[in-house]
Structure formats: structure tokens, C-alpha cells
XYZ file of N, CA and C in Angstrom:
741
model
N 4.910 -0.866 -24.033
C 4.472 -2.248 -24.103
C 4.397 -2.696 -25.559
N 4.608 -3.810 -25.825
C 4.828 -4.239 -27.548
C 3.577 -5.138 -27.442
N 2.712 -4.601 -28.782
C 2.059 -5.835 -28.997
C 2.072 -7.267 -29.524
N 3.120 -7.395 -29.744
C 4.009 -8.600 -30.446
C 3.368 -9.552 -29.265
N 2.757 -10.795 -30.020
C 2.588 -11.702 -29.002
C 3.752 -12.589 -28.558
N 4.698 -12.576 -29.430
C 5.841 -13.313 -29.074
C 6.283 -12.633 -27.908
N 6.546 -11.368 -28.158
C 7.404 -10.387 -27.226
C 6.936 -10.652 -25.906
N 5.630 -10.404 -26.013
C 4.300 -10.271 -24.859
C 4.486 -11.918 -23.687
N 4.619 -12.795 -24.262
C 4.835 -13.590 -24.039
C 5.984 -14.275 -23.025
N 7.231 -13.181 -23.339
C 8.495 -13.430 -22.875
C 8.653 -12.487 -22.093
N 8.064 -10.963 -21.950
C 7.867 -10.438 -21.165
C 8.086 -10.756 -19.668
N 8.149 -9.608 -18.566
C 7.697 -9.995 -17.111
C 6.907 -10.110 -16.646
N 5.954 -10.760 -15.970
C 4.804 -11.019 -15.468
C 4.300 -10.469 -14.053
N 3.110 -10.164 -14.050
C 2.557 -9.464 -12.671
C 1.706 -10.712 -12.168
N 1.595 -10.484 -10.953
C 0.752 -11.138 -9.756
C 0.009 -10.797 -9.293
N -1.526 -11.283 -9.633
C -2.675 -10.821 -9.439
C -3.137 -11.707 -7.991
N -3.896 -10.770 -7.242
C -4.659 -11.052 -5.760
C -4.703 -12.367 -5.870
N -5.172 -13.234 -6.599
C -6.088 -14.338 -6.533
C -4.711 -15.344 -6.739
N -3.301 -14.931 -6.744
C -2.168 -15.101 -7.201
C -1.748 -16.212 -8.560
N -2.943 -15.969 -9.227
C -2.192 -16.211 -10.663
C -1.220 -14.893 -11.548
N -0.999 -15.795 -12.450
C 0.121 -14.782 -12.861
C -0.276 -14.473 -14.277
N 0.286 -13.196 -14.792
C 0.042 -12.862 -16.362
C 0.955 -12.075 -17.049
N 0.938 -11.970 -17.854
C 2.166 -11.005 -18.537
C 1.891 -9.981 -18.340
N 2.743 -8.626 -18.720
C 2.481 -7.448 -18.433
C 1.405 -6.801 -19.382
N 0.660 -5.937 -19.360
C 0.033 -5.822 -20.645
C 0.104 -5.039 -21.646
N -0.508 -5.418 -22.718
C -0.557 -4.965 -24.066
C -1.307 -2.955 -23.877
N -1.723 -2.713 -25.131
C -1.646 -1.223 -25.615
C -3.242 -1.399 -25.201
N -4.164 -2.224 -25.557
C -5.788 -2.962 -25.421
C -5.896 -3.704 -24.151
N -5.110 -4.041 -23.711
C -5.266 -5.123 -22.347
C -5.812 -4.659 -21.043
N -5.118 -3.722 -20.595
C -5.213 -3.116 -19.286
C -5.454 -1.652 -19.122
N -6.685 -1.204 -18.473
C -6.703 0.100 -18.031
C -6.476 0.554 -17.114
N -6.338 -0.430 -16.295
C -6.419 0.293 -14.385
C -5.717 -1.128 -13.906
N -4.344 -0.988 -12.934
C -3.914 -1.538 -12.195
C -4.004 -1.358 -10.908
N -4.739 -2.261 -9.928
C -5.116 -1.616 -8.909
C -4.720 -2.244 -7.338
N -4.517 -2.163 -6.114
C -5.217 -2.945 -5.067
C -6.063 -2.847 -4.275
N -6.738 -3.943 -3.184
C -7.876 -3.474 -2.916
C -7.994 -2.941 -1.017
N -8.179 -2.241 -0.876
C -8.098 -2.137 0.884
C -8.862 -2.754 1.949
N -8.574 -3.866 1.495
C -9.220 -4.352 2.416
C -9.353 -4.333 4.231
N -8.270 -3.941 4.837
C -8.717 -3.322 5.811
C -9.298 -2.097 6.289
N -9.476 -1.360 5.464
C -10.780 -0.713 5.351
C -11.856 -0.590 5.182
N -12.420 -1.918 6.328
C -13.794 -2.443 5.493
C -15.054 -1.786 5.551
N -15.930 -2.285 4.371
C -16.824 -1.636 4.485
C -18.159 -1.356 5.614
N -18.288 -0.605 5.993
C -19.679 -0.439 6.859
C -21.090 -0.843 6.639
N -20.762 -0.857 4.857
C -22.559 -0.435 4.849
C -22.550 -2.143 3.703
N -21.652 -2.769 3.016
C -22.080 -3.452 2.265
C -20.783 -4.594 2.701
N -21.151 -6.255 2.442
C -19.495 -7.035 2.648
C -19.574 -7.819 1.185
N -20.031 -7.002 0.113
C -19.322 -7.204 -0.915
C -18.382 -6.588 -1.038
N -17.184 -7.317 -0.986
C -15.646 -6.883 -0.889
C -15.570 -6.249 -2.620
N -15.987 -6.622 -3.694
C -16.101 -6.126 -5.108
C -16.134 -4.979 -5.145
N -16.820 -4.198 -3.962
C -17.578 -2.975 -4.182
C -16.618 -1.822 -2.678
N -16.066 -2.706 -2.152
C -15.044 -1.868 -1.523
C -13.869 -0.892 -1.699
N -13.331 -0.177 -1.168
C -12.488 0.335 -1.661
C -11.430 0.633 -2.160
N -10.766 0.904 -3.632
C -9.309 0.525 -4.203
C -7.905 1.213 -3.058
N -7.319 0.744 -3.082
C -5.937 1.147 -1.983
C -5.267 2.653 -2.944
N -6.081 3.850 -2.288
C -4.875 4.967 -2.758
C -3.287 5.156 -2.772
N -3.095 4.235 -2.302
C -1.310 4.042 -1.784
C -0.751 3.647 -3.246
N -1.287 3.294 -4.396
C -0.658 2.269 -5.463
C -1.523 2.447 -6.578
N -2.159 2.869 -7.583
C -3.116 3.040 -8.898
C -2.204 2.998 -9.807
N -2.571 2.490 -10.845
C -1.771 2.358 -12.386
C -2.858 2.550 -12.925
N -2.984 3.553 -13.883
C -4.501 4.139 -15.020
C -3.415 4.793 -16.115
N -3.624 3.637 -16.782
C -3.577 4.248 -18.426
C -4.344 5.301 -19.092
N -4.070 6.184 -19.617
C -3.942 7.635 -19.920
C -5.116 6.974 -20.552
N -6.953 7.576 -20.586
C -7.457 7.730 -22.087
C -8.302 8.651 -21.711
N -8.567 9.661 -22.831
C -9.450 10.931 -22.635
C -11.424 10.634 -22.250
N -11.627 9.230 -22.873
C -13.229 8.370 -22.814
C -13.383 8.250 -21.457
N -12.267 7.847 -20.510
C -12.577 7.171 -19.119
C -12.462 7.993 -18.404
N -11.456 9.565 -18.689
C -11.563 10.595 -18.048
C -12.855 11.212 -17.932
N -13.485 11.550 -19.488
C -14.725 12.449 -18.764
C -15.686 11.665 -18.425
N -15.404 9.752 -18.132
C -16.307 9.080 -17.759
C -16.124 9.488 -16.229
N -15.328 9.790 -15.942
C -14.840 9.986 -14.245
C -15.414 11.467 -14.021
N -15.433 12.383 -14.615
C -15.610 13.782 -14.594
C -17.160 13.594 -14.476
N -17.913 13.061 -15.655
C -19.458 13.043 -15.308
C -19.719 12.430 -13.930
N -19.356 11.382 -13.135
C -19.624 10.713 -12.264
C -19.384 11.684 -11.156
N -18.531 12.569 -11.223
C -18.032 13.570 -9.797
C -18.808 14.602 -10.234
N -19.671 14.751 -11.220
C -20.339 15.927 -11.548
C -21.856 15.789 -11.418
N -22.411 14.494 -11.649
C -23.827 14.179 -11.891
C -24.364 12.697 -11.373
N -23.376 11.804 -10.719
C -23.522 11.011 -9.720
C -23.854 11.342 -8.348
N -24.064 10.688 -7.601
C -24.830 11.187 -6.348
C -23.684 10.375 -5.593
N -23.755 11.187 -4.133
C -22.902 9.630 -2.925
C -23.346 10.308 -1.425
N -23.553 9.463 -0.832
C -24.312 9.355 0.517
C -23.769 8.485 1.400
N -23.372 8.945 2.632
C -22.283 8.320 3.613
C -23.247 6.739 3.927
N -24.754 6.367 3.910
C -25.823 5.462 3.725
C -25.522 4.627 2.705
N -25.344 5.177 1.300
C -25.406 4.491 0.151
C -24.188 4.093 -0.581
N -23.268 5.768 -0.170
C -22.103 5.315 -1.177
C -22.388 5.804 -3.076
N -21.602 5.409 -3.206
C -21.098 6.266 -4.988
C -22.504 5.718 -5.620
N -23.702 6.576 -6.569
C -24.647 6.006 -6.967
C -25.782 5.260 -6.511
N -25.812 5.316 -5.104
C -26.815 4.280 -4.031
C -26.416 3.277 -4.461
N -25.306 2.394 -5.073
C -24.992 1.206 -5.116
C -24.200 0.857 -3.827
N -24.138 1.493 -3.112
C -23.123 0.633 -1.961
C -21.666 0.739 -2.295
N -21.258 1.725 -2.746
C -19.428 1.765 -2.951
C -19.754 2.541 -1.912
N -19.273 2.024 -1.134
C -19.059 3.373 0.427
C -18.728 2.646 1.893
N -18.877 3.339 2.915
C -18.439 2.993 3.621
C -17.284 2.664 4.463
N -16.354 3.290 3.987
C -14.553 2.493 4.386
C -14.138 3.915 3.786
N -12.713 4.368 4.321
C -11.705 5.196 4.200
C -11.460 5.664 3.015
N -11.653 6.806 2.832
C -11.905 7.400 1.270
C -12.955 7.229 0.517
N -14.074 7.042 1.399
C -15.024 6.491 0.316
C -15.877 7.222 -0.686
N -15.860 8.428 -0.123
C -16.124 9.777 -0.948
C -15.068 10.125 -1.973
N -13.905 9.831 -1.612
C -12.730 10.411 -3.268
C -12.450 9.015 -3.982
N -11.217 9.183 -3.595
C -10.311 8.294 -4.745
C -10.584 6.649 -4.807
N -10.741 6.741 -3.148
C -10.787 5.239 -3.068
C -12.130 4.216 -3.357
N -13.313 5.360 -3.152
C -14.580 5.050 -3.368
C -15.168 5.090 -4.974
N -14.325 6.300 -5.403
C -14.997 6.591 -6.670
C -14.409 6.105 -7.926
N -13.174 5.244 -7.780
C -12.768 4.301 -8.881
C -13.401 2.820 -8.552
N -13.556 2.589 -7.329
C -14.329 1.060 -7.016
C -15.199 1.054 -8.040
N -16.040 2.166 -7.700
C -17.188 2.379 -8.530
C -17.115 2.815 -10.070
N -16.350 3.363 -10.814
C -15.898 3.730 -11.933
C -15.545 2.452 -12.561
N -14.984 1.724 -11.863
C -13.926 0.441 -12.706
C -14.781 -0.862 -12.427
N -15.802 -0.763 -11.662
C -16.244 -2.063 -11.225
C -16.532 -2.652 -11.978
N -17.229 -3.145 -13.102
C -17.743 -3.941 -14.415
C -16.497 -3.333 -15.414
N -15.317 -3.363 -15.263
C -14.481 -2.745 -16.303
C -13.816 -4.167 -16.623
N -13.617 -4.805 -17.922
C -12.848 -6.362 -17.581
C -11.476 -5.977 -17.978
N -11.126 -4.740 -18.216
C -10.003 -4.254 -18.313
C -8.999 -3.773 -16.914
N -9.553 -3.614 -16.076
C -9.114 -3.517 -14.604
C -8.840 -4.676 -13.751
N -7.568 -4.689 -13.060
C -6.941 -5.724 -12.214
C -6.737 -5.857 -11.165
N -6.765 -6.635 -10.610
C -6.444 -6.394 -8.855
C -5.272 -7.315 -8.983
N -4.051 -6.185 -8.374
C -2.524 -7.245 -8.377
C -2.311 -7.224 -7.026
N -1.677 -8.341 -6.420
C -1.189 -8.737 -5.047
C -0.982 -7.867 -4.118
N -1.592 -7.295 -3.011
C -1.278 -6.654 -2.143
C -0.242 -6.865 -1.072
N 0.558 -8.016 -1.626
C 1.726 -8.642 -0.490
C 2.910 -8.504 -0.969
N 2.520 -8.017 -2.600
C 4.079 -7.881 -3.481
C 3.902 -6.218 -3.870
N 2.601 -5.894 -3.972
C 2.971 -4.213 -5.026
C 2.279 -3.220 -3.758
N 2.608 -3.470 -2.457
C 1.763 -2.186 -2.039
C 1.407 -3.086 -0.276
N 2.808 -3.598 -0.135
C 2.976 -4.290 1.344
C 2.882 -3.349 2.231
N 1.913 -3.554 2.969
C 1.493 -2.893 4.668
C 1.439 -3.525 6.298
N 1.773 -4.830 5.596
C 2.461 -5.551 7.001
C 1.227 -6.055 7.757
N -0.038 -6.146 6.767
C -0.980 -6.332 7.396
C -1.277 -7.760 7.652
N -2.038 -8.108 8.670
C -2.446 -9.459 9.333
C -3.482 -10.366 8.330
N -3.790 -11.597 8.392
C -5.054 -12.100 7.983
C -6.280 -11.779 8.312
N -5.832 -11.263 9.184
C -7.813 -11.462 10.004
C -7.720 -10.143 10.680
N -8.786 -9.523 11.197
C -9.457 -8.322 11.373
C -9.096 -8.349 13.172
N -9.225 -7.704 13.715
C -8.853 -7.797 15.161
C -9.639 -8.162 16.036
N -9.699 -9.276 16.935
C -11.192 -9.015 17.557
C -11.447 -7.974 18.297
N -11.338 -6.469 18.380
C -12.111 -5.897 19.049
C -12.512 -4.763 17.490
N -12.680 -5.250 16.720
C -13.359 -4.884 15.281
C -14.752 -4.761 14.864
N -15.452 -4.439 14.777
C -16.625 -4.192 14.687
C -17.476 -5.713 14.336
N -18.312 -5.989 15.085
C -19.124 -7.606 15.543
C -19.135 -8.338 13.697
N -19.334 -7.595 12.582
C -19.253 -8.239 11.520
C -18.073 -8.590 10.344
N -17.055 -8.312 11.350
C -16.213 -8.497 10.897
C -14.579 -9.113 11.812
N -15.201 -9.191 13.345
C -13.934 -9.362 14.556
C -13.742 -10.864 14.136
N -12.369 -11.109 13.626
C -11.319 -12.703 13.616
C -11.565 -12.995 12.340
N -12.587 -11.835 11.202
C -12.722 -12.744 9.625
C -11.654 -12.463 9.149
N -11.189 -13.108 7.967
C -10.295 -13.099 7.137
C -10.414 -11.461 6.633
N -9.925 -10.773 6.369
C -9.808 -9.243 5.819
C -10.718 -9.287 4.205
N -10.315 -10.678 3.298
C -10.810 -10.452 2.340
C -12.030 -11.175 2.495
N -13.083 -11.670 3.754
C -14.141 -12.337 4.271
C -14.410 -13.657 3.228
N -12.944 -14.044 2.726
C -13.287 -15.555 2.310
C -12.994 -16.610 3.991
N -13.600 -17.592 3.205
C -13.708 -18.430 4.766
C -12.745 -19.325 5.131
N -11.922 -18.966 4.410
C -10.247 -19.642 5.076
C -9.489 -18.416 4.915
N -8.267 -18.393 5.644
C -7.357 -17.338 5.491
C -6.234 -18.080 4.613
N -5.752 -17.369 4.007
C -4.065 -17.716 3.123
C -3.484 -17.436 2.349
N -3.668 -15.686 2.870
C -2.434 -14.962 2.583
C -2.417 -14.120 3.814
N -0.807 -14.401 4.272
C -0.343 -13.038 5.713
C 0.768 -12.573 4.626
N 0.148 -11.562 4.601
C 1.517 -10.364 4.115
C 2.466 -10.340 4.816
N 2.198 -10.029 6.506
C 3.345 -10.407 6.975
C 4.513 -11.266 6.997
N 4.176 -12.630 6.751
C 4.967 -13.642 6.445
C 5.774 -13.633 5.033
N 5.557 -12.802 3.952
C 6.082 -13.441 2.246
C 7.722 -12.435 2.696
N 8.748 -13.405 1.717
C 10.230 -13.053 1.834
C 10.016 -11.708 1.075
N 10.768 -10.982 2.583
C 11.167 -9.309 1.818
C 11.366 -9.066 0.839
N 12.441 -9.743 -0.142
C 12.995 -9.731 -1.478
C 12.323 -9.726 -2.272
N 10.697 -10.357 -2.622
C 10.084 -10.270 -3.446
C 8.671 -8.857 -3.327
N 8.652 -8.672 -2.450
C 8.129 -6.822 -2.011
C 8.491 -6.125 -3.384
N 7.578 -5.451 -4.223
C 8.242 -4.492 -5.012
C 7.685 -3.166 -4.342
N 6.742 -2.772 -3.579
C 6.590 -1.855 -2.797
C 6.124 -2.073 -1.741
N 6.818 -1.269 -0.482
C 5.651 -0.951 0.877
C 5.229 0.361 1.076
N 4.324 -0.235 2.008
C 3.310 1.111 2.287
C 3.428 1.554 3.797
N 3.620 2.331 3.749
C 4.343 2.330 5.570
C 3.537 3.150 6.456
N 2.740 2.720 6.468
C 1.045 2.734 7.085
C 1.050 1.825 8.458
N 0.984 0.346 8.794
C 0.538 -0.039 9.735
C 1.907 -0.190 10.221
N 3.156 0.194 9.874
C 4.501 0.028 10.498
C 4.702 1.054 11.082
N 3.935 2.137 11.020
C 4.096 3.531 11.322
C 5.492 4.233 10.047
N 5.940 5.225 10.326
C 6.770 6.194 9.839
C 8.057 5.620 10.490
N 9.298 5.732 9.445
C 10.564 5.689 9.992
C 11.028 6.645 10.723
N 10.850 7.917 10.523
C 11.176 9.183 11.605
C 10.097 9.395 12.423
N 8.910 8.563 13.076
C 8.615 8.591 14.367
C 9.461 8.042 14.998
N 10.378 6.956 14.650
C 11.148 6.422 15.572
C 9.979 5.534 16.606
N 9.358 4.681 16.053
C 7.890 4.110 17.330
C 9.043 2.571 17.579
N 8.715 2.280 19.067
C 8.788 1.052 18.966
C 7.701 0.403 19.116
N 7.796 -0.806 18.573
C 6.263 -1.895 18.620
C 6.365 -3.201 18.458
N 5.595 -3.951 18.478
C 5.550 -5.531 17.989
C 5.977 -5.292 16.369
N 6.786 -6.473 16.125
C 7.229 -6.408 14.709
C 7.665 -8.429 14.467
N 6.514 -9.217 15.017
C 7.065 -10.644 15.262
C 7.574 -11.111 14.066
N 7.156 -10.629 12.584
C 7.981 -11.460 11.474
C 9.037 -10.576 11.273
N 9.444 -9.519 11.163
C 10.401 -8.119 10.922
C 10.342 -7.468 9.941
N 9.110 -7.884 9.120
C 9.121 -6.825 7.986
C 9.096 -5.626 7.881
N 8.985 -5.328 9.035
C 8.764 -3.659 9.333
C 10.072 -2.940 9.470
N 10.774 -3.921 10.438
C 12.318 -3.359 10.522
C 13.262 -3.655 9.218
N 12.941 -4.750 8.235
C 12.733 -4.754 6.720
C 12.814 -3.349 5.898
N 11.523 -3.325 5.571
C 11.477 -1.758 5.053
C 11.648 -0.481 6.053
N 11.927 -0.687 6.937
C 12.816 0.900 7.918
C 14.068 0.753 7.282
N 14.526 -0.628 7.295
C 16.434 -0.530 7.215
C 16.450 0.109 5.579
N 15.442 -0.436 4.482
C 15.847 0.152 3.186
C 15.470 1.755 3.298
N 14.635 1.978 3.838
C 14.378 3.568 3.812
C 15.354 4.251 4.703
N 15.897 3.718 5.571
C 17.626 4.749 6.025
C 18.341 4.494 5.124
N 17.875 3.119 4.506
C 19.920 2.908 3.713
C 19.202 4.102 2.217
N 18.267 4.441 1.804
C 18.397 5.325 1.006
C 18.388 6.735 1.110
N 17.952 6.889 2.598
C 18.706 8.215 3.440
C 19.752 8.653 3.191
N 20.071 7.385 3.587
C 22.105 7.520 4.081
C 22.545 7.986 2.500
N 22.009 7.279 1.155
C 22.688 6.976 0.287
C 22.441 8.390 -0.372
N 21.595 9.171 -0.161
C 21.096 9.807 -0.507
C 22.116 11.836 -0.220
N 22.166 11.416 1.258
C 22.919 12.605 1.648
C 24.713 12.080 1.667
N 25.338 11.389 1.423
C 26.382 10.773 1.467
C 26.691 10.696 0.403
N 26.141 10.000 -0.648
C 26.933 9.575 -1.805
C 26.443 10.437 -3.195
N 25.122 11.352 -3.310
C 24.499 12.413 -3.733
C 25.337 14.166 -3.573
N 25.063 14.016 -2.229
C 24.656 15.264 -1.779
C 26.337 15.367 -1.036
N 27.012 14.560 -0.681
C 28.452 14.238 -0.325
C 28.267 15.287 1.120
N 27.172 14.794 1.978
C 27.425 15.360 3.517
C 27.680 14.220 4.312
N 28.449 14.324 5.459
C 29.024 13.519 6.592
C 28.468 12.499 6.745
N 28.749 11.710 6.814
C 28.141 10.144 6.764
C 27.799 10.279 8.705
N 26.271 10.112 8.972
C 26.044 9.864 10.377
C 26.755 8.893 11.153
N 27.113 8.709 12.443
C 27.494 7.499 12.513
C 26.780 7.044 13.764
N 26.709 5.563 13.577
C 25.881 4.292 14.233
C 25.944 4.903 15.756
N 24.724 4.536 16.086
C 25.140 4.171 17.365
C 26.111 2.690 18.577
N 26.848 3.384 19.191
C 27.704 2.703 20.013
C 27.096 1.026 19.960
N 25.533 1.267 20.779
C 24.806 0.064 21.103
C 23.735 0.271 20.458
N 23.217 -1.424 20.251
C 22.490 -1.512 19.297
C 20.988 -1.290 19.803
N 20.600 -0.331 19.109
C 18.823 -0.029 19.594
C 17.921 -1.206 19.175
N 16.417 -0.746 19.047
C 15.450 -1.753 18.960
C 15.487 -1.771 17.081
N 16.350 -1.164 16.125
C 16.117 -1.055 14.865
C 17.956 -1.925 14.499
N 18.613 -2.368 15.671
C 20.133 -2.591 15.386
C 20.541 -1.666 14.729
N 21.155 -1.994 13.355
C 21.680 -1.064 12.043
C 20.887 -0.800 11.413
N 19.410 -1.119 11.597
C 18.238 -0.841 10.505
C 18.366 0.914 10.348
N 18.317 1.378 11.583
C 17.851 2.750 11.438
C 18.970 3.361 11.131
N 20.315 3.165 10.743
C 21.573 3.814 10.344
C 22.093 4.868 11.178
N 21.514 4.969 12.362
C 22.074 5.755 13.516
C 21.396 7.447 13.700
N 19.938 7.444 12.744
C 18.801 8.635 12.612
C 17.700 8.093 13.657
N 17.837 7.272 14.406
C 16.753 7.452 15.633
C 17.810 6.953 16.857
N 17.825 8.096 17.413
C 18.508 8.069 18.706
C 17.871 7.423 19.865
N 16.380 7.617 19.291
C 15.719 7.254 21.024
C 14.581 7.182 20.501
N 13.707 5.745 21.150
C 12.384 5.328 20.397
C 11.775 5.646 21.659
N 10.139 5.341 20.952
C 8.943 5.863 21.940
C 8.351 4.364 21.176
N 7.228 4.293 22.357
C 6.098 3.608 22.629
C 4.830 4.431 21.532
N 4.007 3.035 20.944
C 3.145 3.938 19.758
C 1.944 4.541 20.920
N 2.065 5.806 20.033
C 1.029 7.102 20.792
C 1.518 7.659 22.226
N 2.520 7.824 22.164
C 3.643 8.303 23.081
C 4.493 9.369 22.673
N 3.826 10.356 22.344
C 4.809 11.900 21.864
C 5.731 11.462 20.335
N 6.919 11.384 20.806
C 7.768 10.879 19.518
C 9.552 10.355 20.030
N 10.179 9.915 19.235
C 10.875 9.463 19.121
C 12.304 10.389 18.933
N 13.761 10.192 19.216
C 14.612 11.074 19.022
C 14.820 10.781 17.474
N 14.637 11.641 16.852
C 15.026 11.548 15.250
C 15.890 12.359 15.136
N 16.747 12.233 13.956
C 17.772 13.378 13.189
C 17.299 13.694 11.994
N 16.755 15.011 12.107
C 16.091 15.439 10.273
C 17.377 15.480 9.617
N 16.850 15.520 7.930
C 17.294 14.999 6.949
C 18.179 16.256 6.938
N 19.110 15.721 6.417
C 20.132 16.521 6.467
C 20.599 17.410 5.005
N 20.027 18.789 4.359
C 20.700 19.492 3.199
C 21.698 20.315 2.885
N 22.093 20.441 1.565
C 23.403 20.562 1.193
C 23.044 21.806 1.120
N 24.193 22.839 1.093
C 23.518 24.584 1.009
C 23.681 24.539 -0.340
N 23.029 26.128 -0.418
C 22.657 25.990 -1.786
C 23.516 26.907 -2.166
């Protein structure tokens, strides 16, 4: 990263939750790039601040100060499935004892830490709102419990995705079929065969699979590695493991 403000300036820019935008940052700017999980909500507190960071995606700039600030905290901090990291209430939600609980809490008053878009750096295909059969304080709220909804991940154009998380789409080699009403799911399946394919074919120079005859529930998405889908929580799916070159 250059500290040149000119440079800095002309730079590429990231997209933060709240979807303003900023340049990338400087050598002083940024310590922790993060997102937040919000469907993992919390149990014990609905300050969303204090919830848990998304293990799927972390950016932490290297410094030896914030390390053994993290080392004392796993060494001489307290956490209680009740209280959470410090009896402050980081707890409650999926990981809340490691990674995901114990940087909430590490980074929380940090003004050097960011929360960037969970619809562009770390897409999971997730809904606005919580499900109604979700626990009574939280069934039909918005995920981030502001009181309008407006952002569906589901809905933003594939093309601008710089990562997914392939979590609520399930796995490409379960081969699941499911509801998929915007297709982002069959979206990121088709790029994860086409780097299959590209991978043992144009790498590894083994037999290019070929399509199936008729088109399944993935068309050409799945590049002809799921023979036969299943229903989610239904055993599994016909897959073709990955295919290696001898050695």
C-alpha cells in the first residue's frame, strides 16, 4: 500500500456494510478487515456491535502489540456461554468462544477496524430477514435488526461478488437440489466446476468430463460432476471425485 496521498487517492476502493465507499488503505489506516455474521445471531445480547465477526473472510494486518493483545485476552480474560468474552456480552452466536467471538471483542472500540459488505466480499446467499420459525426475538427482523430491510444479498449482480461463501448454498459435490429463486447459487456452483474443469484439463491435462446428454437441475453449471441430485438432508448426491494426475 503507498502512502502517497495522491496514489491513495487513485487507488481501488472497498465497500463498507453501511455501503459507502473508501480507498484501500494506507500502512496507519487499517488493522482488521472484517464481516459481520449476522445470521448468527446473538442469544444473549441484540447489540449487533458486539456480535460475531464472519470466520469465512478476516484481513489482520501483521503487528506484534495486537498479537499479544489477543494472547493476554485468551490467557487472562474470562468467557461464559451467559456472558460471553469478558462478561461484556460478546457471546452467544456460532463461534462465540474462538475466532468469531474473540475478535468482536478484541476489535470492538478499535477505529482502525472495518466492516466491508457482506454481499460483495464474503456472499452467502443469505435472505433479509430471519425466518419465521426463528427464535420469538428475532422471527421476520431484518438480520442486521435495523427497522427497514435493504440489503438481499441474494438479489446484487453476480459480477460484482468478489467472494462466496458456500454455506447456505450447501457444497457443490453434495450435489443438493433446492430452492435457488434468484440463482446465485447455481452462479457460484457453475464458477466452482468451471475451475474444476480448468483445473484437471488445462493444468493437470486429464480427460475433459463430458456433459451430460440432458440437462439436470445445475444445466451446464455443474460441468457434467453431478450425475444425480438429492433433496437437502437426503443422503447425497451422484458426484464424480476430483480427478488426479499420477505421480
Amino acid at each position: 500500500f503507498s502512502p502517497d496521498k495522491a496514489t491513495r487517492m487513485q487507488s481501488p476502493r472497498v465497500i463498507l456494510e453501511n455501503e459507502t465507499t473508501r480507498p484501500l488503505p494506507t500502512d496507519d489506516d487499517v488493522s482488521f478487515m472484517f464481516l459481520r455474521d449476522y445470521m448468527s445471531a446473538s442469544k444473549i445480547t441484540l447489540d449487533t456491535s458486539r456480535w460475531g465477526v464472519q470466520g469465512g473472510m478476516l484481513v489482520v494486518r501483521p503487528n506484534r502489540t495486537k498479537f499479544q493483545e489477543i494472547v493476554n485476552v485468551i490467557l487472562h480474560d474470562t468467557f461464559s456461554i451467559k456472558e460471553g468474552w469478558g462478561g461484556k456480552r460478546f457471546g452467544g452466536y456460532w463461534g462465540a468462544s474462538q475466532v468469531q467471538g474473540l475478535l468482536s471483542y478484541v476489535y470492538h472500540t478499535d477505529p482502525t477496524a472495518i466492516e466491508l459488505d457482506r454481499c460483495i466480499y464474503n456472499n452467502m446467499n443469505e435472505p433479509m430477514t430471519f425466518p419465521k420459525e426463528s427464535d420469538s426475538y428475532i422471527s421476520e427482523r431484518c438480520t442486521t435488526l435495523a427497522p427497514n430491510c435493504t440489503k438481499d444479498c441474494r438479489k446484487i449482480p453476480p459480477e460484482r461478488v468478489k467472494m462466496a461463501h458456500l454455506t447456505l448454498c450447501s457444497k457443490p459435490w453434495l450435489c443438493t437440489r433446492f430452492s435457488d429463486p434468484y440463482g446465485l447459487c447455481k452462479y457460484f456452483f457453475g464458477k466452482w466446476f468451471e475451475l474444476r474443469r480448468d483445473l484437471e484439463t488445462n493444468v493437470w491435462k486429464l480427460p475433459m468430463v463430458k456433459l451430460p446428454e440432458k440437462e439436470n437441475w445445475f444445466g451446464e453449471a455443474a460441468q457434467g460432476y453431478c450425475r444425480k441430485f438429492h433433496k437437502p438432508k437426503v443422503t447425497t448426491g451422484k458426484y464424480l471425485p476430483m480427478q488426479f494426475p499420477p505421480l
